[in-house]
């Protein structure tokens, strides 16, 4: 249960991690921002 909560919290509390992944996967999109 703790792992599930951590996963959900991570997505909401740490959007920068998602942005970092997007920047690595899609650098062109990140440059257009």
PDB file of N, CA and C in Angstrom:
ATOM      1  N   UNK A   1       0.846  -1.200   0.000  1.00  0.00           N
ATOM      2  CA  UNK A   1       0.000   0.000   0.000  1.00  0.00           C
ATOM      3  C   UNK A   1       0.884   1.254   0.000  1.00  0.00           C
ATOM      4  N   UNK A   2       1.951   1.217   0.808  1.00  0.00           N
ATOM      5  CA  UNK A   2       2.822   2.392   0.867  1.00  0.00           C
ATOM      6  C   UNK A   2       3.429   2.671  -0.501  1.00  0.00           C
ATOM      7  N   UNK A   3       3.803   1.609  -1.196  1.00  0.00           N
ATOM      8  CA  UNK A   3       4.415   1.782  -2.521  1.00  0.00           C
ATOM      9  C   UNK A   3       3.421   2.445  -3.471  1.00  0.00           C
ATOM     10  N   UNK A   4       2.156   2.025  -3.410  1.00  0.00           N
ATOM     11  CA  UNK A   4       1.144   2.591  -4.302  1.00  0.00           C
ATOM     12  C   UNK A   4       0.957   4.076  -3.997  1.00  0.00           C
ATOM     13  N   UNK A   5       0.875   4.412  -2.712  1.00  0.00           N
ATOM     14  CA  UNK A   5       0.704   5.817  -2.341  1.00  0.00           C
ATOM     15  C   UNK A   5       1.906   6.630  -2.789  1.00  0.00           C
ATOM     16  N   UNK A   6       3.096   6.075  -2.614  1.00  0.00           N
ATOM     17  CA  UNK A   6       4.306   6.793  -3.011  1.00  0.00           C
ATOM     18  C   UNK A   6       4.277   7.061  -4.513  1.00  0.00           C
ATOM     19  N   UNK A   7       3.843   6.082  -5.290  1.00  0.00           N
ATOM     20  CA  UNK A   7       3.794   6.256  -6.738  1.00  0.00           C
ATOM     21  C   UNK A   7       2.833   7.366  -7.123  1.00  0.00           C
ATOM     22  N   UNK A   8       1.663   7.375  -6.495  1.00  0.00           N
ATOM     23  CA  UNK A   8       0.677   8.412  -6.810  1.00  0.00           C
ATOM     24  C   UNK A   8       1.180   9.779  -6.363  1.00  0.00           C
ATOM     25  N   UNK A   9       1.754   9.840  -5.168  1.00  0.00           N
ATOM     26  CA  UNK A   9       2.269  11.115  -4.657  1.00  0.00           C
ATOM     27  C   UNK A   9       3.405  11.620  -5.535  1.00  0.00           C
ATOM     28  N   UNK A  10       4.241  10.704  -5.985  1.00  0.00           N
ATOM     29  CA  UNK A  10       5.394  11.105  -6.797  1.00  0.00           C
ATOM     30  C   UNK A  10       4.922  11.808  -8.068  1.00  0.00           C
ATOM     31  N   UNK A  11       3.867  11.269  -8.680  1.00  0.00           N
ATOM     32  CA  UNK A  11       3.376  11.884  -9.928  1.00  0.00           C
ATOM     33  C   UNK A  11       2.856  13.296  -9.674  1.00  0.00           C
ATOM     34  N   UNK A  12       2.206  13.509  -8.520  1.00  0.00           N
ATOM     35  CA  UNK A  12       1.623  14.825  -8.245  1.00  0.00           C
ATOM     36  C   UNK A  12       2.644  15.773  -7.627  1.00  0.00           C
ATOM     37  N   UNK A  13       3.465  15.241  -6.716  1.00  0.00           N
ATOM     38  CA  UNK A  13       4.381  16.112  -5.972  1.00  0.00           C
ATOM     39  C   UNK A  13       5.674  16.361  -6.730  1.00  0.00           C
ATOM     40  N   UNK A  14       6.012  15.476  -7.662  1.00  0.00           N
ATOM     41  CA  UNK A  14       7.293  15.639  -8.372  1.00  0.00           C
ATOM     42  C   UNK A  14       7.072  15.653  -9.887  1.00  0.00           C
ATOM     43  N   UNK A  15       6.379  16.683 -10.399  1.00  0.00           N
ATOM     44  CA  UNK A  15       6.170  16.773 -11.849  1.00  0.00           C
ATOM     45  C   UNK A  15       7.480  17.016 -12.589  1.00  0.00           C
ATOM     46  N   UNK A  16       8.460  17.534 -11.877  1.00  0.00           N
ATOM     47  CA  UNK A  16       9.750  17.811 -12.515  1.00  0.00           C
ATOM     48  C   UNK A  16      10.389  16.519 -13.003  1.00  0.00           C
ATOM     49  N   UNK A  17      10.159  15.426 -12.284  1.00  0.00           N
ATOM     50  CA  UNK A  17      10.722  14.139 -12.708  1.00  0.00           C
ATOM     51  C   UNK A  17      10.109  13.751 -14.047  1.00  0.00           C
ATOM     52  N   UNK A  18       8.794  13.980 -14.195  1.00  0.00           N
ATOM     53  CA  UNK A  18       8.123  13.670 -15.463  1.00  0.00           C
ATOM     54  C   UNK A  18       8.686  14.577 -16.558  1.00  0.00           C
ATOM     55  N   UNK A  19       8.865  15.858 -16.243  1.00  0.00           N
ATOM     56  CA  UNK A  19       9.413  16.796 -17.230  1.00  0.00           C
ATOM     57  C   UNK A  19      10.810  16.366 -17.657  1.00  0.00           C
ATOM     58  N   UNK A  20      11.593  15.877 -16.698  1.00  0.00           N
ATOM     59  CA  UNK A  20      12.951  15.437 -17.023  1.00  0.00           C
ATOM     60  C   UNK A  20      12.901  14.274 -18.003  1.00  0.00           C
ATOM     61  N   UNK A  21      11.983  13.337 -17.770  1.00  0.00           N
ATOM     62  CA  UNK A  21      11.855  12.189 -18.676  1.00  0.00           C
ATOM     63  C   UNK A  21      11.420  12.668 -20.054  1.00  0.00           C
ATOM     64  N   UNK A  22      10.499  13.631 -20.086  1.00  0.00           N
ATOM     65  CA  UNK A  22      10.025  14.165 -21.364  1.00  0.00           C
ATOM     66  C   UNK A  22      11.174  14.845 -22.101  1.00  0.00           C
ATOM     67  N   UNK A  23      11.993  15.566 -21.346  1.00  0.00           N
ATOM     68  CA  UNK A  23      13.119  16.271 -21.964  1.00  0.00           C
ATOM     69  C   UNK A  23      14.087  15.275 -22.590  1.00  0.00           C
ATOM     70  N   UNK A  24      14.258  14.128 -21.928  1.00  0.00           N
ATOM     71  CA  UNK A  24      15.180  13.109 -22.456  1.00  0.00           C
ATOM     72  C   UNK A  24      14.548  12.411 -23.663  1.00  0.00           C
ATOM     73  N   UNK A  25      13.246  12.126 -23.557  1.00  0.00           N
ATOM     74  CA  UNK A  25      12.577  11.394 -24.635  1.00  0.00           C
ATOM     75  C   UNK A  25      12.235  12.313 -25.798  1.00  0.00           C
ATOM     76  N   UNK A  26      11.942  13.585 -25.492  1.00  0.00           N
ATOM     77  CA  UNK A  26      11.500  14.511 -26.539  1.00  0.00           C
ATOM     78  C   UNK A  26      12.210  15.853 -26.377  1.00  0.00           C
ATOM     79  N   UNK A  27      13.497  15.931 -26.661  1.00  0.00           N
ATOM     80  CA  UNK A  27      14.251  17.180 -26.470  1.00  0.00           C
ATOM     81  C   UNK A  27      13.734  18.317 -27.347  1.00  0.00           C
ATOM     82  N   UNK A  28      13.229  17.992 -28.525  1.00  0.00           N
ATOM     83  CA  UNK A  28      12.724  19.054 -29.415  1.00  0.00           C
ATOM     84  C   UNK A  28      11.547  19.771 -28.780  1.00  0.00           C
ATOM     85  N   UNK A  29      10.631  19.016 -28.177  1.00  0.00           N
ATOM     86  CA  UNK A  29       9.473  19.633 -27.527  1.00  0.00           C
ATOM     87  C   UNK A  29       9.932  20.525 -26.385  1.00  0.00           C
ATOM     88  N   UNK A  30      10.915  20.054 -25.626  1.00  0.00           N
ATOM     89  CA  UNK A  30      11.407  20.831 -24.483  1.00  0.00           C
ATOM     90  C   UNK A  30      12.027  22.140 -24.954  1.00  0.00           C
ATOM     91  N   UNK A  31      12.676  22.124 -26.093  1.00  0.00           N
ATOM     92  CA  UNK A  31      13.304  23.343 -26.616  1.00  0.00           C
ATOM     93  C   UNK A  31      12.243  24.356 -27.056  1.00  0.00           C
ATOM     94  N   UNK A  32      11.109  23.863 -27.525  1.00  0.00           N
ATOM     95  CA  UNK A  32      10.051  24.759 -28.002  1.00  0.00           C
ATOM     96  C   UNK A  32       9.336  25.438 -26.841  1.00  0.00           C
ATOM     97  N   UNK A  33       9.456  24.879 -25.632  1.00  0.00           N
ATOM     98  CA  UNK A  33       8.754  25.461 -24.482  1.00  0.00           C
ATOM     99  C   UNK A  33       9.223  26.887 -24.251  1.00  0.00           C
TER     100      UNK A  33
END
